mmCIF file of C-alpha atoms and ligand atoms in Angstrom:
data_model
loop_
_atom_site.group_PDB
_atom_site.id
_atom_site.type_symbol
_atom_site.label_atom_id
_atom_site.label_comp_id
_atom_site.label_asym_id
_atom_site.label_seq_id
_atom_site.Cartn_x
_atom_site.Cartn_y
_atom_site.Cartn_z
ATOM 1 C CA MET R 7 71.227 -76.077 57.328
ATOM 2 C CA ASN R 8 69.764 -79.553 58.366
ATOM 3 C CA GLN R 9 66.987 -80.769 56.534
ATOM 4 C CA THR R 10 65.397 -82.475 59.149
ATOM 5 C CA MET R 11 65.469 -78.860 61.368
ATOM 6 C CA HIS R 12 63.719 -76.960 58.722
ATOM 7 C CA GLU R 13 60.846 -79.242 59.020
ATOM 8 C CA LEU R 14 60.618 -78.837 62.138
ATOM 9 C CA SER R 15 60.984 -75.377 62.505
ATOM 10 C CA LEU R 16 57.856 -74.362 59.914
ATOM 11 C CA CYS R 17 55.665 -76.972 61.198
ATOM 12 C CA ASP R 18 56.721 -75.450 64.108
ATOM 13 C CA ASP R 19 55.646 -71.921 63.314
ATOM 14 C CA LEU R 20 52.539 -73.803 61.420
ATOM 15 C CA ILE R 21 51.313 -75.284 65.009
ATOM 16 C CA ARG R 22 51.406 -71.809 66.505
ATOM 17 C CA GLN R 23 49.465 -70.475 63.813
ATOM 18 C CA VAL R 24 47.221 -72.747 64.470
ATOM 19 C CA GLN R 25 47.009 -73.041 68.272
ATOM 20 C CA SER R 26 45.703 -69.040 67.785
ATOM 21 C CA LEU R 27 43.498 -69.663 65.527
ATOM 22 C CA ALA R 28 41.597 -72.072 67.453
ATOM 23 C CA ASP R 29 42.285 -69.743 70.610
ATOM 24 C CA GLN R 30 40.621 -67.393 68.690
ATOM 25 C CA HIS R 31 37.463 -68.950 68.539
ATOM 26 C CA HIS R 32 37.589 -70.696 71.334
ATOM 27 C CA ALA R 33 37.431 -74.015 69.025
ATOM 28 C CA GLN R 34 37.740 -77.356 72.066
ATOM 29 C CA ASN R 35 38.859 -79.896 69.461
ATOM 30 C CA ILE R 36 41.106 -79.230 64.715
ATOM 31 C CA GLY R 37 40.601 -81.460 62.644
ATOM 32 C CA GLN R 38 42.033 -81.707 59.815
ATOM 33 C CA VAL R 39 45.421 -78.839 59.068
ATOM 34 C CA THR R 40 45.818 -78.443 55.248
ATOM 35 C CA VAL R 41 49.231 -77.025 53.776
ATOM 36 C CA SER R 42 49.430 -75.654 50.582
ATOM 37 C CA LEU R 43 53.223 -76.229 49.515
ATOM 38 C CA GLY R 44 54.773 -75.900 46.422
ATOM 39 C CA ALA R 45 57.234 -78.181 44.353
ATOM 40 C CA LEU R 46 60.026 -75.591 45.463
ATOM 41 C CA SER R 47 59.450 -74.702 48.813
ATOM 42 C CA GLY R 48 61.916 -76.609 49.738
ATOM 43 C CA VAL R 49 59.880 -78.148 51.696
ATOM 44 C CA GLU R 50 60.555 -82.457 51.825
ATOM 45 C CA PRO R 51 56.547 -83.385 52.764
ATOM 46 C CA VAL R 52 57.253 -87.041 54.647
ATOM 47 C CA LEU R 53 59.558 -85.026 57.098
ATOM 48 C CA LEU R 54 56.746 -82.388 57.634
ATOM 49 C CA PHE R 55 54.473 -85.019 58.653
ATOM 50 C CA GLN R 56 56.882 -86.712 60.632
ATOM 51 C CA ALA R 57 57.537 -83.168 62.291
ATOM 52 C CA PHE R 58 53.810 -82.441 62.617
ATOM 53 C CA GLU R 59 53.395 -86.081 64.714
ATOM 54 C CA ILE R 60 56.194 -84.880 67.081
ATOM 55 C CA LEU R 61 55.211 -81.555 67.388
ATOM 56 C CA LYS R 62 51.978 -81.179 67.950
ATOM 57 C CA VAL R 63 51.361 -83.589 71.270
ATOM 58 C CA GLY R 64 50.376 -81.541 74.545
ATOM 59 C CA THR R 65 49.184 -78.481 72.155
ATOM 60 C CA ALA R 66 45.737 -77.840 70.852
ATOM 61 C CA ALA R 67 46.720 -79.987 67.636
ATOM 62 C CA SER R 68 47.239 -82.453 69.626
ATOM 63 C CA ASN R 69 44.153 -84.319 67.148
ATOM 64 C CA ALA R 70 44.725 -83.163 63.961
ATOM 65 C CA ARG R 71 45.551 -84.300 60.406
ATOM 66 C CA LEU R 72 47.884 -82.945 58.490
ATOM 67 C CA MET R 73 47.225 -82.741 54.780
ATOM 68 C CA VAL R 74 49.625 -80.740 51.983
ATOM 69 C CA ASN R 75 47.929 -79.890 48.941
ATOM 70 C CA ASN R 76 50.542 -79.815 46.459
ATOM 71 C CA VAL R 77 51.068 -76.439 44.492
ATOM 72 C CA PRO R 78 52.810 -76.689 41.182
ATOM 73 C CA VAL R 79 55.349 -74.425 39.574
ATOM 74 C CA ARG R 80 53.899 -71.783 37.216
ATOM 75 C CA ILE R 81 55.796 -69.393 35.493
ATOM 76 C CA LYS R 82 55.467 -66.310 33.528
ATOM 77 C CA CYS R 83 56.875 -65.696 31.028
ATOM 78 C CA ASP R 84 58.764 -62.235 30.877
ATOM 79 C CA ASP R 85 59.789 -62.064 26.894
ATOM 80 C CA CYS R 86 55.988 -63.311 25.108
ATOM 81 C CA GLY R 87 54.050 -62.859 28.585
ATOM 82 C CA ILE R 88 52.189 -66.326 28.645
ATOM 83 C CA GLU R 89 51.469 -67.834 31.948
ATOM 84 C CA ALA R 90 52.140 -72.243 31.894
ATOM 85 C CA ASP R 91 53.149 -74.907 34.474
ATOM 86 C CA ALA R 92 56.970 -75.621 34.501
ATOM 87 C CA ASP R 93 59.126 -78.466 35.544
ATOM 88 C CA PRO R 94 60.874 -77.644 39.033
ATOM 89 C CA ASN R 95 64.156 -77.744 37.371
ATOM 90 C CA LYS R 96 64.146 -75.873 34.397
ATOM 91 C CA LEU R 97 61.972 -72.508 34.529
ATOM 92 C CA ILE R 98 62.168 -72.532 30.630
ATOM 93 C CA CYS R 99 58.826 -70.489 28.620
ATOM 94 C CA PRO R 100 57.477 -73.479 26.478
ATOM 95 C CA ALA R 101 56.499 -71.422 23.849
ATOM 96 C CA CYS R 102 59.881 -68.930 23.069
ATOM 97 C CA LYS R 103 62.192 -71.214 25.304
ATOM 98 C CA ARG R 104 63.646 -67.788 27.049
ATOM 99 C CA LEU R 105 65.129 -68.741 30.789
ATOM 100 C CA ASP R 106 63.388 -64.467 31.721
ATOM 101 C CA THR R 107 60.765 -65.754 33.294
ATOM 102 C CA GLN R 108 58.833 -64.829 36.636
ATOM 103 C CA LEU R 109 57.769 -67.834 39.221
ATOM 104 C CA LEU R 110 54.070 -66.836 39.975
ATOM 105 C CA SER R 111 53.505 -69.825 42.384
ATOM 106 C CA GLY R 112 55.384 -73.195 43.476
ATOM 107 C CA SER R 113 57.823 -71.694 46.080
ATOM 108 C CA GLU R 114 54.818 -71.777 48.990
ATOM 109 C CA PHE R 115 54.718 -72.879 52.311
ATOM 110 C CA ILE R 116 51.914 -71.363 53.868
ATOM 111 C CA LEU R 117 48.534 -73.192 56.243
ATOM 112 C CA SER R 118 45.429 -72.442 54.080
ATOM 113 C CA GLN R 119 42.671 -74.540 56.009
ATOM 114 C CA VAL R 120 41.937 -75.412 59.190
ATOM 115 C CA GLU R 121 38.722 -77.730 61.031
ATOM 116 C CA LEU R 122 37.767 -76.294 64.446
ATOM 117 C CA PHE R 123 35.346 -77.921 66.166
ATOM 118 C CA VAL R 124 33.600 -75.764 68.332
ATOM 119 C CA ALA R 125 31.567 -76.400 71.236
ATOM 120 C CA SER R 126 27.986 -75.141 71.247
HETATM 121 ZN ZN1 LIG W 210 57.532 -66.589 26.184
#
């Protein structure tokens, strides 16, 4: 898949989510939109910011700012049970050097926070 299209499509979903939250809470304006982005999510932050600026136009999020929280890669070793941060390119247990590890975090792309302004 074309990389830019990937971010555009993710961002389109993101803005839909934000828009529906704004509708639910009868918000007039949206401030900051925060996403959690794992190092293994395959999402390029620069492209995500570009996509956001393009797609927010004409939506409830037209004045919103995008914030990215980088989520580190964490693994759990199937062998010794240790949990540790890992290099995205090297998912090896730091204690026993085995490759039998589970990914605990680092692949996510999720909406974690939206700042809504509701007129009282
Ligand atoms: Zn281990």
